[in-house]
XYZ file of C-alpha atoms in Angstrom:
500
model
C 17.937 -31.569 -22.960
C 18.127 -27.870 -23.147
C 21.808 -27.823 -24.289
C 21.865 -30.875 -27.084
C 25.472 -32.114 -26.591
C 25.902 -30.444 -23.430
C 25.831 -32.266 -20.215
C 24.562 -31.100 -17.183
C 27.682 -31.188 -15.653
C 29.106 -29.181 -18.220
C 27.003 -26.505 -17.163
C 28.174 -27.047 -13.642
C 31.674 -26.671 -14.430
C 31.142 -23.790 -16.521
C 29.582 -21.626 -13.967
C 31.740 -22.509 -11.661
C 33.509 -19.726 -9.892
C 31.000 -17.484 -11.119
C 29.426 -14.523 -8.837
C 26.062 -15.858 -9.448
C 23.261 -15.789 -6.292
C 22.970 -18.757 -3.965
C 19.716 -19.502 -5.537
C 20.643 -19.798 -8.636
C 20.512 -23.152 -10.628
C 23.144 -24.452 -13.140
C 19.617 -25.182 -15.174
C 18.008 -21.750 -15.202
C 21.978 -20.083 -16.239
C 21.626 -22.964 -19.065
C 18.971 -21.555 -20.096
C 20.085 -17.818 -19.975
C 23.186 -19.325 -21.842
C 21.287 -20.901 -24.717
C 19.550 -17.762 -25.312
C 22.741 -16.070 -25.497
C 24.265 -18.556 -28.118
C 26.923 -18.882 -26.336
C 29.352 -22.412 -25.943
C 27.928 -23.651 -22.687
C 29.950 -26.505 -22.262
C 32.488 -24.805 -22.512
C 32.132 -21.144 -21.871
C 34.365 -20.183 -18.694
C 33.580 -18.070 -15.933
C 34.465 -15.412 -17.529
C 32.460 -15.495 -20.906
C 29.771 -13.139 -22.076
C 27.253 -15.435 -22.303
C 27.902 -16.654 -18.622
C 28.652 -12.789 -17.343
C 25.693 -11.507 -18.787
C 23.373 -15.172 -17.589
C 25.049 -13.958 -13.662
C 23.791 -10.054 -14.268
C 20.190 -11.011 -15.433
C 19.765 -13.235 -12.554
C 21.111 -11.186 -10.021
C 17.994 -8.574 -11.294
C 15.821 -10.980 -10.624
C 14.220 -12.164 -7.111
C 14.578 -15.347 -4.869
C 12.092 -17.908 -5.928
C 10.250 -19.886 -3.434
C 13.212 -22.413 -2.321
C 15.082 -19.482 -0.830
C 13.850 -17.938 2.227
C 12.321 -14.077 1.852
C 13.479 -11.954 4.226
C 10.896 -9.439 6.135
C 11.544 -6.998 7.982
C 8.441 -5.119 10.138
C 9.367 -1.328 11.144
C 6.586 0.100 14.030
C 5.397 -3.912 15.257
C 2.806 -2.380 17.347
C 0.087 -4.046 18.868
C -2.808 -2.771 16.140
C -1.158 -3.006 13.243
C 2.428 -4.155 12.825
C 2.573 -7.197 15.164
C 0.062 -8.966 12.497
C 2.181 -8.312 10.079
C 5.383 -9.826 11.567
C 2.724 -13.016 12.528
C 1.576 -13.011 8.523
C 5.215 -12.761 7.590
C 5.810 -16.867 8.796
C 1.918 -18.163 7.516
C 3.266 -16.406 4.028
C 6.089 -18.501 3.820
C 8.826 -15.396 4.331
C 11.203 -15.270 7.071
C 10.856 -12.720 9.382
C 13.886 -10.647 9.513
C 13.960 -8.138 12.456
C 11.752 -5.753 13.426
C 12.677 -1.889 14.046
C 11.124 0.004 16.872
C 10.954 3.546 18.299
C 13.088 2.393 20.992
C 16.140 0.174 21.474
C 14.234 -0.998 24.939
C 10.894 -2.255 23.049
C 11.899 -5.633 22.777
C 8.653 -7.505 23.319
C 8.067 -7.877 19.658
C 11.106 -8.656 18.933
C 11.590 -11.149 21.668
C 8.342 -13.102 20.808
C 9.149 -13.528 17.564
C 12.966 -14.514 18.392
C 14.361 -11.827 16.072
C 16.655 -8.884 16.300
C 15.161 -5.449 17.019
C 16.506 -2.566 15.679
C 15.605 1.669 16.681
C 17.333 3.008 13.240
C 16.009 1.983 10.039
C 19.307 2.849 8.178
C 21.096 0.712 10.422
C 18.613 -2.028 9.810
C 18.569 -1.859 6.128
C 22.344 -2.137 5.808
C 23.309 -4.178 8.247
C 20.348 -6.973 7.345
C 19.775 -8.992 3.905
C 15.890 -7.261 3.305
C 13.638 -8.472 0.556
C 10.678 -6.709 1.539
C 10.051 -4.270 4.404
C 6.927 -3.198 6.061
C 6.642 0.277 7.072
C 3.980 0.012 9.818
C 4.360 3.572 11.991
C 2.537 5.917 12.145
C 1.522 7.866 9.001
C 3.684 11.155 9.267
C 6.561 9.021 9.721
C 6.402 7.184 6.487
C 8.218 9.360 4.547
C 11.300 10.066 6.174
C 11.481 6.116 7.283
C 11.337 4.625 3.690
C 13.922 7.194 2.837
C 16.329 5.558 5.225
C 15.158 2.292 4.755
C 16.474 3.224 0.955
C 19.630 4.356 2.083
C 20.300 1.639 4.072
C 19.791 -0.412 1.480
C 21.880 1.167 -0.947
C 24.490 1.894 1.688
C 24.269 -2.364 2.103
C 24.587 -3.147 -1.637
C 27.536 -0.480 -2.412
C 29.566 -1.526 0.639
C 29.054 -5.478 -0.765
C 29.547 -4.526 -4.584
C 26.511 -6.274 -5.665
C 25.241 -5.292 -8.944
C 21.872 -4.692 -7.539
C 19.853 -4.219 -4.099
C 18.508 -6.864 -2.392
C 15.471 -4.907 -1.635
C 12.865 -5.677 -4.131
C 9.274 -4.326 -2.424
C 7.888 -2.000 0.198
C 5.009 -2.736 2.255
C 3.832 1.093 3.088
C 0.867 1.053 5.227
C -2.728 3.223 4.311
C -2.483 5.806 4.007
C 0.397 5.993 2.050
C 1.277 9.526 3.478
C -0.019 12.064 5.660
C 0.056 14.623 2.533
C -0.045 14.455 -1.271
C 3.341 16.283 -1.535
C 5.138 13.689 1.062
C 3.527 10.611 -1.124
C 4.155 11.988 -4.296
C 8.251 12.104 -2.987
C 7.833 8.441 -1.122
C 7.090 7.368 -4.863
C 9.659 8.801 -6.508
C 12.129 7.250 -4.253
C 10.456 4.332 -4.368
C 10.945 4.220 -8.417
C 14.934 5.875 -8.214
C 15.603 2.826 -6.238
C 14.143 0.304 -8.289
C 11.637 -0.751 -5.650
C 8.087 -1.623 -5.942
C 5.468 -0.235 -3.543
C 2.490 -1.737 -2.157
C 0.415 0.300 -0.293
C -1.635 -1.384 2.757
C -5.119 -1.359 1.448
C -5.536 -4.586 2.775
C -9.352 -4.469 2.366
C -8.818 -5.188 -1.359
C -7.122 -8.792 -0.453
C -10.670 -9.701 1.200
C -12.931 -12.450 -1.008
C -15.720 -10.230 0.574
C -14.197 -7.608 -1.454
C -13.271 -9.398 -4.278
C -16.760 -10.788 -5.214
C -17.813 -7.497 -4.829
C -15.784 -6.143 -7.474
C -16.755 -8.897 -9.347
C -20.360 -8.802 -9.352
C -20.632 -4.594 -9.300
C -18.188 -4.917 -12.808
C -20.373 -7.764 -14.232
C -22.283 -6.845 -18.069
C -25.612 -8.356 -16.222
C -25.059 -5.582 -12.763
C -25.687 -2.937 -16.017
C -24.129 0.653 -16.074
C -23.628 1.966 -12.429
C -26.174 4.343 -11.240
C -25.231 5.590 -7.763
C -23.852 4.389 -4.361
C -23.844 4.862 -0.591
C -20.894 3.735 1.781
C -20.961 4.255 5.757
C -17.813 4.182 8.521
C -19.839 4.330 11.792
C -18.446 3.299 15.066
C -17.375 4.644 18.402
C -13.954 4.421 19.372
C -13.087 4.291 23.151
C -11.781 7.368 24.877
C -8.772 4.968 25.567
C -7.800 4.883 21.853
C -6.905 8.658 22.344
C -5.003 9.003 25.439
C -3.775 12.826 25.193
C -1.412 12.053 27.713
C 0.754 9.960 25.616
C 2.871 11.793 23.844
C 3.755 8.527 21.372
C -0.747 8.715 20.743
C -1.186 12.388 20.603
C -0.982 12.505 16.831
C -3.953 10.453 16.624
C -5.917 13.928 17.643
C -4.074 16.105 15.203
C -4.742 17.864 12.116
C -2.824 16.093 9.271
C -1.495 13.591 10.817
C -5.427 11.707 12.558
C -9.122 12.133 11.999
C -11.355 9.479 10.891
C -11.456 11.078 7.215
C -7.658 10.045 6.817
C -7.365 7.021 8.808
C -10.638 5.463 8.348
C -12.372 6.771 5.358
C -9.527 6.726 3.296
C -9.883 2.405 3.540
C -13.691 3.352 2.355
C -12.766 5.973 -0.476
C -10.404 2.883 -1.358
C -12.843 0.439 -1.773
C -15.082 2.421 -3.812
C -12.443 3.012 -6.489
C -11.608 -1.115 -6.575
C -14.883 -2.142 -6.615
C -16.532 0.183 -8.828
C -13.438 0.163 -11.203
C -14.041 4.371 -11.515
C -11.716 7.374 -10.510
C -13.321 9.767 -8.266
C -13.773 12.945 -10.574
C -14.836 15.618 -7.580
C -16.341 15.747 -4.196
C -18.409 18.019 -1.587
C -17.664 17.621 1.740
C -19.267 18.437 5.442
C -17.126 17.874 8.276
C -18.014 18.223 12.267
C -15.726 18.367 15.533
C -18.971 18.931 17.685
C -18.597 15.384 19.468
C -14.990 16.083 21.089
C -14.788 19.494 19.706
C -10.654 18.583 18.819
C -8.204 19.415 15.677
C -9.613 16.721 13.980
C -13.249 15.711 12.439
C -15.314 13.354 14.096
C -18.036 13.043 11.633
C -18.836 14.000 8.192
C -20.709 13.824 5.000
C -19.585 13.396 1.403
C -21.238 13.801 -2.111
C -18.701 12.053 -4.290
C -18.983 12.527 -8.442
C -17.169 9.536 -10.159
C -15.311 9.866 -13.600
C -18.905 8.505 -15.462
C -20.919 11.431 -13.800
C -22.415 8.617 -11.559
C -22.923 10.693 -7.927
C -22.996 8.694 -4.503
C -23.022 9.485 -1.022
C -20.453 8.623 1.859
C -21.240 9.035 6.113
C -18.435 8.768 8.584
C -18.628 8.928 12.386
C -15.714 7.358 15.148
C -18.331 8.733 18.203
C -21.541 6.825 17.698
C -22.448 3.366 18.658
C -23.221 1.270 15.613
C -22.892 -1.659 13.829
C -22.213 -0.409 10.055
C -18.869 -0.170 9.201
C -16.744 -2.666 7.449
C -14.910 -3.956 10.430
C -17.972 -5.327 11.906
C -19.927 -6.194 9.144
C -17.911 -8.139 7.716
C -16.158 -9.707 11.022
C -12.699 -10.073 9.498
C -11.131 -8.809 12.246
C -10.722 -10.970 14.816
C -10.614 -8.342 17.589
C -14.276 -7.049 16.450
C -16.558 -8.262 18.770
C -19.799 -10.411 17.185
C -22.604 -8.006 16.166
C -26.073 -9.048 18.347
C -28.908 -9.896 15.550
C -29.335 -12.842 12.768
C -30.352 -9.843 10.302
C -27.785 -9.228 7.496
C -25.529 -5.623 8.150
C -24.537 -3.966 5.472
C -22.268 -1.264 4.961
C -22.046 -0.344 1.196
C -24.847 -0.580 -1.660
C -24.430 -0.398 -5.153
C -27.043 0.485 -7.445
C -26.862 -1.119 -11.138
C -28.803 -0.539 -13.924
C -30.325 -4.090 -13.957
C -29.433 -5.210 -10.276
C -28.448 -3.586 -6.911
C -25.809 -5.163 -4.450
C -25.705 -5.340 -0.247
C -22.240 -5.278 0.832
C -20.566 -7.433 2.795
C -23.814 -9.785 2.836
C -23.119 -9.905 -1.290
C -27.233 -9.593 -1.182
C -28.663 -9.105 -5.295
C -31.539 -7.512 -5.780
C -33.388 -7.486 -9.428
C -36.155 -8.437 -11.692
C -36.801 -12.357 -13.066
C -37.030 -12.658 -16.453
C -40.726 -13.432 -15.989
C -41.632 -9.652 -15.031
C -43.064 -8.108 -17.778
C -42.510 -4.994 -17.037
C -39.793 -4.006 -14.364
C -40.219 -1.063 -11.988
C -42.034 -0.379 -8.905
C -45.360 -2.502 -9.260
C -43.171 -6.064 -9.960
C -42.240 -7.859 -7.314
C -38.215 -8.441 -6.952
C -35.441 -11.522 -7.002
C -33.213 -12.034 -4.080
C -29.824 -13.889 -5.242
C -27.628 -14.278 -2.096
C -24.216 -16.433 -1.663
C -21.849 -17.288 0.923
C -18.252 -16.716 1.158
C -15.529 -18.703 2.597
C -13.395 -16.260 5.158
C -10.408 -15.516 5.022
C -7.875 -12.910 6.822
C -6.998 -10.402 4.604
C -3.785 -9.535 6.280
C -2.666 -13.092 5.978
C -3.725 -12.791 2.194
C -1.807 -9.543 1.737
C 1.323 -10.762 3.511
C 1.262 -13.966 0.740
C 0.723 -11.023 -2.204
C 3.152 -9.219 -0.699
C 5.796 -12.484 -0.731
C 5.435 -12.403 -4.393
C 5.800 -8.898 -5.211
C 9.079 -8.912 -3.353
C 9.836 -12.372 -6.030
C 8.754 -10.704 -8.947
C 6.082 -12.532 -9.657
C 3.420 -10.198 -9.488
C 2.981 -6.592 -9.632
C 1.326 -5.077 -6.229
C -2.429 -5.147 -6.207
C -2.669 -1.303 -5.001
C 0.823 0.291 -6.024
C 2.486 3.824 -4.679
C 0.616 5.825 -7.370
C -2.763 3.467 -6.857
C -2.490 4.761 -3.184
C -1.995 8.471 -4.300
C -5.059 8.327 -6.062
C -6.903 7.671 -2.930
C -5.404 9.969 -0.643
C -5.878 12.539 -3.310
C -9.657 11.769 -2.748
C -9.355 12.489 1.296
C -7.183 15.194 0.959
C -10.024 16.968 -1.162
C -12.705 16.300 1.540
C -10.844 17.951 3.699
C -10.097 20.935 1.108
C -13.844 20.691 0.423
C -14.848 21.574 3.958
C -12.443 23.779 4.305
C -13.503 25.956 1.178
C -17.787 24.883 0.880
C -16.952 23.794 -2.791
C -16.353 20.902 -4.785
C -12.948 19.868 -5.342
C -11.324 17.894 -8.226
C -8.944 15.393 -6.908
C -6.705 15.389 -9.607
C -6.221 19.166 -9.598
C -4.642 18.890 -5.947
C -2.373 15.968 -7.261
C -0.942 18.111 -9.778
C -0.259 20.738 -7.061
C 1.372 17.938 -4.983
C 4.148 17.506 -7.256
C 5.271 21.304 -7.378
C 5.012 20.593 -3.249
C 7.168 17.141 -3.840
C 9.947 19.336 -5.381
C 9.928 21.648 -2.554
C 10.562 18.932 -0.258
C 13.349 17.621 -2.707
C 14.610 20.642 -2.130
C 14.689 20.858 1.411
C 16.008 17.357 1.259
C 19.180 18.706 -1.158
C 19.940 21.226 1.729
C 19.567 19.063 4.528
C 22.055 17.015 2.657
C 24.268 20.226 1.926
C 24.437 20.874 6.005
C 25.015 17.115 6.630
C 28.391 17.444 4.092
C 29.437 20.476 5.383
C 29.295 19.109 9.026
C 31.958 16.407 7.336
C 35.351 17.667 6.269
C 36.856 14.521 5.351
C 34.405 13.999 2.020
C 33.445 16.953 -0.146
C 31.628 13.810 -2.441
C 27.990 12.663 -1.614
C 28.633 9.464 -0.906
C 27.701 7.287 -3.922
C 24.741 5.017 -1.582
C 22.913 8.139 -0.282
C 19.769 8.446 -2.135
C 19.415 12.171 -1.921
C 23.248 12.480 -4.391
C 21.032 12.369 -7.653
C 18.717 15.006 -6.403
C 21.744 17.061 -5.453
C 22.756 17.125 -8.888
C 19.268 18.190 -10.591
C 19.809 20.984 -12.681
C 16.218 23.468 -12.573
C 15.636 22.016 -16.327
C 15.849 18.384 -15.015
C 13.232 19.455 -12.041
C 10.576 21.098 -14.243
C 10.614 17.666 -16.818
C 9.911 15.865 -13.648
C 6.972 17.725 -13.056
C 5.675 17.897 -16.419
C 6.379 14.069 -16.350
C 4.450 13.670 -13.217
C 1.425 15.523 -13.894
C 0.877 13.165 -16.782
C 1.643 10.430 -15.346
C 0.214 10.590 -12.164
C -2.862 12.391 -12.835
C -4.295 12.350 -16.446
């Protein structure tokens, strides 16, 4: 049908003995072919038409028939262990998982996979379409860099025209600084591969509807907003006398502001649809009187001129915060009460919205005059549940395909640790801060670490007589061979890109 006087096994025979993928069809190359004009039936291996049908399918990714290989690195037992159980209710293979040590096997033996304690190792010894980078925040950085290598290392030593690798999986925050996520990005993009940062909040249909109904004509023009984060977490959750935990109490790498808040910052940016333009920030220690903030207070300014209001607190008792309003989270115990908790309200021109409870307060069409002295409408819904870590693991699947681009990308995920990181700068200086202004700082502090990444890999060739070459699968070579004119278009390029 698609040929005319070709047969199908025309096209069989014609592709035969070509280097195409496994999961390619002799259909889909017919197709490629056709476009190409090229003789199908009889075009042999070695024609353009069938060369150029085996490149353009080798870009693309493994549709649903094949397997997708995952790959979890940090499966530990609050994050990354959900993700290797997503990976198999996604419809994705699980891979192998990479640990901190060789000996931490339980994962790994649960799931009936390999386990791996070098990334590198993993990456190029393994057949990856998507990894999940699930340690702990400072260590994001220097693990997707070797996951890249790895990678690269895998497809140079096989000679395949392209890496196998299509998508990372980098869990919130991105980074634990604007300079180290600004350079996780731009390895990300050298290497062709897409990021998805783990906001997974935005995958919930609690979250969805929100967005929804706050971006709706009849919600009106946004007129303010108030978010809270308030819980207590256990002294256990701390432990300062394990050394693996300790940089959960330590400035720039812990702190409710950057592993909490940063989910709520998030969430305002999704749901609202608006950048946030500056903020004013309080923070307090008082509670545990550590490195890091226990409680705080932000004024936040969107890009409208719209102002709002955000609490946080990890040392009081209490029932609003998104983990157990909502009850997502299976290990949140029930909240006692039959009284709707909310965590987040919007205030519209026309209507105001409850969040998670989806709760819409406004005037009926019979009030004659709306304001203070009219009675108002309740409009209230339910929701079906679902687990947004399940749901990100399926988007996830299909970023890795090519089907769809990731629902919060690399330089989505800058945007809201760009937020955090001027709360903190906020506090630290009693002014507002603009956001944007420290993102364009963090790419002159991106090149510095390109820098000290060019003379790590300086000392590394040195050590190694036998190659004065950087070795063509070592993602650092290009950087290497910046010239300072190259280096200042990048960060022209990236302040308009990343944060006009």
């Amino acid at each position: 049908v698609l040929l005319g006087q070709a047969a199908f096994s025309d096209v069989l025979a014609a592709t035969r003995g070509t280097r195409l993928p496994c999961w390619a069809t002799p259909m889909t190359v017919a197709s490629l072919l056709l476009a190409k004009d090229a003789p199908a039936a009889l075009a042999p291996a070695t024609h353009p038409g069938v060369m150029a049908a085996a490149a353009m399918l080798a870009k693309k990714c493994p549709p649903a028939a094949t397997p997708c290989r995952i790959a979890v690195v940090g499966a530990g037992r609050l994050v990354g262990v959900h993700h290797c159980a997503a990976a198999a209710g996604a419809g994705a293979e699980l891979a192998c998982v990479c640990q901190r040590r060789a000996d931490d096997a339980e994962v790994a033996e649960r799931f009936g996979v390999p386990v791996y304690s070098d990334a590198f190792e993993m990456a190029r010894q393994e057949e990856l379409h998507g990894i999940v980078i699930a340690a702990p925040t400072h260590l994001h950085l220097p693990l997707v860099r070797r996951c890249l290598a790895g990678a690269i290392a895998r497809r140079d030593a096989l000679g395949a025209p392209s890496l196998a690798l299509r998508a990372l999986l980098v869990e919130k925050p991105i980074c634990e600084s604007l300079a180290a996520a600004v350079r996780l990005v731009e390895l990300a993009e050298e290497a062709g591969v897409k990021v998805l940062v783990g906001h997974q909040r935005r995958h919930s249909i609690f979250v969805k509807r929100a967005r929804d109904l706050a971006q709706d004509a009849n919600f009106g023009p946004l007129r303010g907003f108030s978010l809270e984060f308030a819980l207590l977490k256990p002294q256990s959750y701390f432990q300062r006398d394990d050394p693996r935990l300790a940089w959960r109490g330590q400035k720039g790498k812990g702190g409710p502001a950057l592993i909490n808040l940063i989910h709520d910052m998030d969430l305002l940016r999704f749901i609202t649809g608006h950048e946030v333009a500056r903020v004013f920030a309080c923070l307090s220690s008082s509670a545990r009187n550590g490195e890091v903030e226990d409680t705080g207070a932000v004024t936040v300014v969107l890009d409208n001129g719209v102002v709002g209001t955000m609490f946080f607190s990890d040392c009081a008792p209490s029932p609003w915060s998104y983990e157990f309003t909502t009850q997502e989270n299976k290990k949140s115990p029930p909240v006692p009460g039959s009284d709707a908790k909310d965590c987040y309200h919007f205030y519209g021109a026309q209507r105001s919205l409850a969040f998670p409870s989806l709760r819409r307060f406004h005037y009926g069409r019979e009030v004659a005059e709306p304001g203070w002295d009219a009675p108002l409408t309740l409009e209230s819904e339910a929701v079906e549940m679902k687990d947004p870590i399940a749901s990100q693991m399926c988007h996830f699947v299909r970023v890795c395909r090519g089907l769809v681009e990731p629902v919060c990308s690399g330089r989505d995920g800058l945007r809201s640790l760009a937020a955090i990181e001027a709360v903190h700068r906020s506090a630290e200086t009693s002014a507002p801060v603009c956001p944007a202004d420290l993102l364009k700082d963090a790419v002159q502090g991106a090149c510095a670490i390109r820098a000290e990444e060019v003379e790590a890999l300086a000392l590394e060739l040195n050590k190694s007589a036998t190659h004065l070459k950087t070795p063509s699968y070592h993602p650092l070579s290009a950087c290497a061979q910046e010239s300072e004119a190259t280096a200042t278009e990048a960060i022209v390029y990236h302040q308009v890109s990343l944060s006009t």
